PDB file of C-alpha atoms in Angstrom:
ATOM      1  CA  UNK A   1       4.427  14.132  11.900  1.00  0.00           C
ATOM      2  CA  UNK A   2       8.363  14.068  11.249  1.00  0.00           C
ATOM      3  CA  UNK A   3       8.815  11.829   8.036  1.00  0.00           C
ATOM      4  CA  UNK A   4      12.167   9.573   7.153  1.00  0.00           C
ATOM      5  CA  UNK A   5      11.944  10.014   3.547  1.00  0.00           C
ATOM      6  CA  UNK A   6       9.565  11.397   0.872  1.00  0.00           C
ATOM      7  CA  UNK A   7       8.653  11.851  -2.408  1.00  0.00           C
ATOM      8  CA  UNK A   8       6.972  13.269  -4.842  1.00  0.00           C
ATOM      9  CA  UNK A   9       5.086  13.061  -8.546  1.00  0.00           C
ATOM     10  CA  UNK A  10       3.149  15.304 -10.490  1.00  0.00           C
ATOM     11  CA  UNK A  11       1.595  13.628 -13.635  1.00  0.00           C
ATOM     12  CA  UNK A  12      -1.574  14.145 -15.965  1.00  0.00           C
ATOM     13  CA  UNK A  13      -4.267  12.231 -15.514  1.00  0.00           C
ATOM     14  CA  UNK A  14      -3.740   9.898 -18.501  1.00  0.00           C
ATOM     15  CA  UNK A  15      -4.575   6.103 -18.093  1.00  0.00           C
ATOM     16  CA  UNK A  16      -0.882   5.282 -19.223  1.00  0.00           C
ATOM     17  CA  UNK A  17       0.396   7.283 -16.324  1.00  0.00           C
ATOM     18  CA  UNK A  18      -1.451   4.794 -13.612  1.00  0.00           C
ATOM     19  CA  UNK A  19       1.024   1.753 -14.442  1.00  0.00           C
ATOM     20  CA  UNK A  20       3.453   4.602 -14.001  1.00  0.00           C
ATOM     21  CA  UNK A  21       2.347   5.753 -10.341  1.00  0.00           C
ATOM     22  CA  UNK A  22       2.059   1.968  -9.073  1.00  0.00           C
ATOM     23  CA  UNK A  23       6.009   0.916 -10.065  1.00  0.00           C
ATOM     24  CA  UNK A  24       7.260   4.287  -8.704  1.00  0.00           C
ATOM     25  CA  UNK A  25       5.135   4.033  -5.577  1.00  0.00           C
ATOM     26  CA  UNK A  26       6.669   0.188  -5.422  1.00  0.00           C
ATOM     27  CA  UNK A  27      10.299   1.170  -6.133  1.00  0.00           C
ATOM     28  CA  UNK A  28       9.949   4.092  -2.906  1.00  0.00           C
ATOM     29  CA  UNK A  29       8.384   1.432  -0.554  1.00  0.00           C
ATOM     30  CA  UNK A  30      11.023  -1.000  -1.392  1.00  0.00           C
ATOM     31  CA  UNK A  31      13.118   0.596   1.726  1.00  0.00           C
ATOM     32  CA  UNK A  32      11.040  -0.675   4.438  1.00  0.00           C
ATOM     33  CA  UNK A  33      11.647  -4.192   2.770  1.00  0.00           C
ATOM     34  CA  UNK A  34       7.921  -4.792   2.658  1.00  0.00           C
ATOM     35  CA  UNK A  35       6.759  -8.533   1.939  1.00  0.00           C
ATOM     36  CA  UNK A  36       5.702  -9.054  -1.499  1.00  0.00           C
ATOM     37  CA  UNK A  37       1.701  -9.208  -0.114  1.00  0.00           C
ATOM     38  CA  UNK A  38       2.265  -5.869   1.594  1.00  0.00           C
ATOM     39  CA  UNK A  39       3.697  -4.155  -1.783  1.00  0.00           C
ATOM     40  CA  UNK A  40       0.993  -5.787  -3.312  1.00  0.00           C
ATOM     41  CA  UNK A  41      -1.654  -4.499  -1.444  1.00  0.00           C
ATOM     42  CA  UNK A  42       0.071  -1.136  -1.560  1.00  0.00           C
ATOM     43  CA  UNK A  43      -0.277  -0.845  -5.190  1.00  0.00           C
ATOM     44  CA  UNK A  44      -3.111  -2.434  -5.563  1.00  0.00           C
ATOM     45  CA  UNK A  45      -4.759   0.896  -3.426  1.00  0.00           C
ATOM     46  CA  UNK A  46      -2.557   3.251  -5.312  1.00  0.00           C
ATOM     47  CA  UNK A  47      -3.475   1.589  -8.920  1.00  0.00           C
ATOM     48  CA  UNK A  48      -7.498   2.338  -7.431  1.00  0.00           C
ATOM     49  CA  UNK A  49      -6.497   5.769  -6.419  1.00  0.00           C
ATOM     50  CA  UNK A  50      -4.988   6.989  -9.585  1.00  0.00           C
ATOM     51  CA  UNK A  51      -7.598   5.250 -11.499  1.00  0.00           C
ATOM     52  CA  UNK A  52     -10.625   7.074  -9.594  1.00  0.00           C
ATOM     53  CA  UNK A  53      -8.400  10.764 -10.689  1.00  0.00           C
ATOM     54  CA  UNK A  54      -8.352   9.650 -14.272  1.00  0.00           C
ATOM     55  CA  UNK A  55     -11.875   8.198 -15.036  1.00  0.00           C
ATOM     56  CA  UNK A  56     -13.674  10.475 -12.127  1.00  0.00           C
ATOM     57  CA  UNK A  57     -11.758  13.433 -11.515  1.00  0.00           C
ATOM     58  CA  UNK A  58     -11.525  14.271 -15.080  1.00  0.00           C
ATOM     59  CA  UNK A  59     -13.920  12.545 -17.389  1.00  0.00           C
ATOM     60  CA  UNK A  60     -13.832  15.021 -20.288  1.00  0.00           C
ATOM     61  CA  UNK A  61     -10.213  16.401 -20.141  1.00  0.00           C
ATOM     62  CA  UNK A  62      -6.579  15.837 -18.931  1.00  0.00           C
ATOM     63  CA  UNK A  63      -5.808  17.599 -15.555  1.00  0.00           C
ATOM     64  CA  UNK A  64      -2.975  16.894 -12.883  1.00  0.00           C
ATOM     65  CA  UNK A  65      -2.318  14.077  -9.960  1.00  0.00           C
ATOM     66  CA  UNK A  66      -0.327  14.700  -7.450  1.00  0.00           C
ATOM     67  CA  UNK A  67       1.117  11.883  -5.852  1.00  0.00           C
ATOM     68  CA  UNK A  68       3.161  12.309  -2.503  1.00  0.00           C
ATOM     69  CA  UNK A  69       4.582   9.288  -0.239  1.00  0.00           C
ATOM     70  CA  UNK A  70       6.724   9.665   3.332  1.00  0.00           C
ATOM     71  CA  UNK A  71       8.242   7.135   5.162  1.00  0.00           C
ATOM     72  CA  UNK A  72       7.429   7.610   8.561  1.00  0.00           C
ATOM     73  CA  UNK A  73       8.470   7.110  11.817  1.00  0.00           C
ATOM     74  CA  UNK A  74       7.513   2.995  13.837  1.00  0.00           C
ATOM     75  CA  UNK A  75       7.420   1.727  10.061  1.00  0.00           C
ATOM     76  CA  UNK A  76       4.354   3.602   8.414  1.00  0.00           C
ATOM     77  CA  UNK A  77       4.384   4.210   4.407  1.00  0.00           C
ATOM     78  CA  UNK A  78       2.141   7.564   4.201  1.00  0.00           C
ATOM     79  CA  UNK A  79       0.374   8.082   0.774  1.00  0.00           C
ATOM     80  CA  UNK A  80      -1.730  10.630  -1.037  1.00  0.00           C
ATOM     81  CA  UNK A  81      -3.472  10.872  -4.095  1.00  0.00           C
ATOM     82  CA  UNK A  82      -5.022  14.422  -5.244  1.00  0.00           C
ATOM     83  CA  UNK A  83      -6.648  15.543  -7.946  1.00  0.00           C
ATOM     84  CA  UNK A  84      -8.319  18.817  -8.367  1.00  0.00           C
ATOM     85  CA  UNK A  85     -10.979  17.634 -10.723  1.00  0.00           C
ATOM     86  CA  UNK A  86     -15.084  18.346  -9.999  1.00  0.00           C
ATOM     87  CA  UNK A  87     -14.721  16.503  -6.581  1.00  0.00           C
ATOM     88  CA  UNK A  88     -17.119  14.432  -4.962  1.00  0.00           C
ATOM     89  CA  UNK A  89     -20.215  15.623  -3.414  1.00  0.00           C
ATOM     90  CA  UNK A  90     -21.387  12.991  -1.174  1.00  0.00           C
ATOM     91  CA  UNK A  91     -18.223  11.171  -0.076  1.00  0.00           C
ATOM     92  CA  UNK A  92     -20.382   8.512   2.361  1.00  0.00           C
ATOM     93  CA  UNK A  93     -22.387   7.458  -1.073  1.00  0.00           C
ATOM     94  CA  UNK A  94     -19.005   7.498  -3.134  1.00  0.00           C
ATOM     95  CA  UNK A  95     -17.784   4.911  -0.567  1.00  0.00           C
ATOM     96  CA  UNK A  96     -20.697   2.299  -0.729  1.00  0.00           C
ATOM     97  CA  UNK A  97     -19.704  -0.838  -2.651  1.00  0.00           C
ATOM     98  CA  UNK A  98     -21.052  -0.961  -6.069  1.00  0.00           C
ATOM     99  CA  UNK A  99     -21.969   2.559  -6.245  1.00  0.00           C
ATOM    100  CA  UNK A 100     -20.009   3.815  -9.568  1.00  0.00           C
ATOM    101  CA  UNK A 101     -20.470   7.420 -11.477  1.00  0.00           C
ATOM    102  CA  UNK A 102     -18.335   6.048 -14.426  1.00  0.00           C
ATOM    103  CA  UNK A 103     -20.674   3.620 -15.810  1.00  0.00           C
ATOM    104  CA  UNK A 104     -21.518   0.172 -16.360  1.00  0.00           C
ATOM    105  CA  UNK A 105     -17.882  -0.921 -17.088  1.00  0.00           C
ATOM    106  CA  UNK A 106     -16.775   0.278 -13.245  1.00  0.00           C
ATOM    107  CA  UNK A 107     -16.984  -1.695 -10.392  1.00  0.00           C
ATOM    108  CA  UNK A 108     -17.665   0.427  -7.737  1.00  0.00           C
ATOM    109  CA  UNK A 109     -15.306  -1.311  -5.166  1.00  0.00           C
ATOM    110  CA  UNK A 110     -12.348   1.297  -5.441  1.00  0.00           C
ATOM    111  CA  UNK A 111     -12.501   2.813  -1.954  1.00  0.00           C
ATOM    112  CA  UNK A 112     -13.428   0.018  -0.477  1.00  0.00           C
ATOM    113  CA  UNK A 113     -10.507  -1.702  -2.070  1.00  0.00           C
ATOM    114  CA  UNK A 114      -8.017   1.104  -0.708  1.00  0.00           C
ATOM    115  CA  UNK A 115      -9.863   1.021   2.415  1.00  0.00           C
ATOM    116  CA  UNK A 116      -9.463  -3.031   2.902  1.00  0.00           C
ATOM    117  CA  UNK A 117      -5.764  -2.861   1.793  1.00  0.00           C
ATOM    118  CA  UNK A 118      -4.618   0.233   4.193  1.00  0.00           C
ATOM    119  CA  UNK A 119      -4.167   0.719   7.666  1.00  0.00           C
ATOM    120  CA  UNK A 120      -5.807   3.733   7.342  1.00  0.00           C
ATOM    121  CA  UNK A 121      -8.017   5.203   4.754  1.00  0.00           C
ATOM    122  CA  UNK A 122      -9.573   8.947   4.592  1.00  0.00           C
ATOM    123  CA  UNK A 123     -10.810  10.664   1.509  1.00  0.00           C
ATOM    124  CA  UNK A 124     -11.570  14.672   1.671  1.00  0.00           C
ATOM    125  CA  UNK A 125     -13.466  16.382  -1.380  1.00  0.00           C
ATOM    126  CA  UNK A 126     -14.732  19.751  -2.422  1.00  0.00           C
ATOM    127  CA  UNK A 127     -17.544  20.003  -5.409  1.00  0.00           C
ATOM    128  CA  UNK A 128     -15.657  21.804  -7.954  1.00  0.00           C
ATOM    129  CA  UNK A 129     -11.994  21.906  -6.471  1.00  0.00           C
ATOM    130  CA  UNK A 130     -10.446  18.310  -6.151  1.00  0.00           C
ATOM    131  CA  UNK A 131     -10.457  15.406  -3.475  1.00  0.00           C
ATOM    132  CA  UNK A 132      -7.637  13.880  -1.906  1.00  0.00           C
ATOM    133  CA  UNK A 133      -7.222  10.361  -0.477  1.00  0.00           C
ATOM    134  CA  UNK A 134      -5.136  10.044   1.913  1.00  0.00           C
ATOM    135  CA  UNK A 135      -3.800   6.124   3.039  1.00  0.00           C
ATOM    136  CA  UNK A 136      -1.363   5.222   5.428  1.00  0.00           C
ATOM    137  CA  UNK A 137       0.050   1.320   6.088  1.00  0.00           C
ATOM    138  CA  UNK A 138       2.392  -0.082   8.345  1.00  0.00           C
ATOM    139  CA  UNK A 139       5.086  -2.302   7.217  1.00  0.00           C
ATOM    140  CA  UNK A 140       5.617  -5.217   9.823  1.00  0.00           C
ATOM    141  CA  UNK A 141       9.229  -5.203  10.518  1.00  0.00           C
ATOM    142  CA  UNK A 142      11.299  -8.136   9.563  1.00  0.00           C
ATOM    143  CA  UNK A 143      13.850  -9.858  11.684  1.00  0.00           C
TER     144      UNK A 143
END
């Protein structure tokens, strides 16, 4: 799919970095003049994706996000999140509300956060090699 614009960040996986990802992520979607609920929601779902790389991904050690967002064309802001951290092994249980790996001070609700905030939500994962989340939402177009 051709793309308008792009952009992307490489960053380790350390919990100061998330606040990071969200502005930049919020600065880049600022072109398509999204309403202030639409950036909202948009960094709400990256603030969840970053979050899962950091406490999930990586639980014992620092490794790397990459974080990659397009513009593309009829108004859609593309975004991924990828880690390659232990991965997930069953994605379907990773995505039930409430179901949490990092403890009793995790909610559980992170995909299905992303999920309800996104046009369109997909998350691929390999045991041992990394998952990637991959969200796209459309920007209604202003007048």
């Amino acid at each position: 799919m051709k793309f308008e614009n792009y952009m992307i960040l490489e960053f380790p996986s350390r919990s100061s970095n998330e606040a990071f990802a969200r502005s930049a992520v919020a600065c880049f979607a600022a072109q398509m003049d999204p309403t202030l609920e639409e950036l909202g929601d948009i960094k709400t779902a990256v603030s969840e994706a970053v979050t899962n790389c950091i406490v999930h991904a990586y639980p014992n050690r620092i490794g790397q996000i990459m974080l990659r967002c397009r513009i593309l064309k009829d108004n859609v802001f593309d975004i991924v999140v990828k880690d390659k951290g232990i991965g997930i092994s069953d994605i379907e249980q990773a995505r039930r509300p409430m179901y949490t790996t990092g403890g009793n001070d995790r909610s559980g609700m992170g995909f299905t956060i992303m999920e309800s905030f996104m046009t369109s939500f997909e998350v691929t994962s390999m045991p041992g090699k990394g998952t990637t989340v991959h969200m796209r939402r459309r920007i209604q177009k202003r007048q």
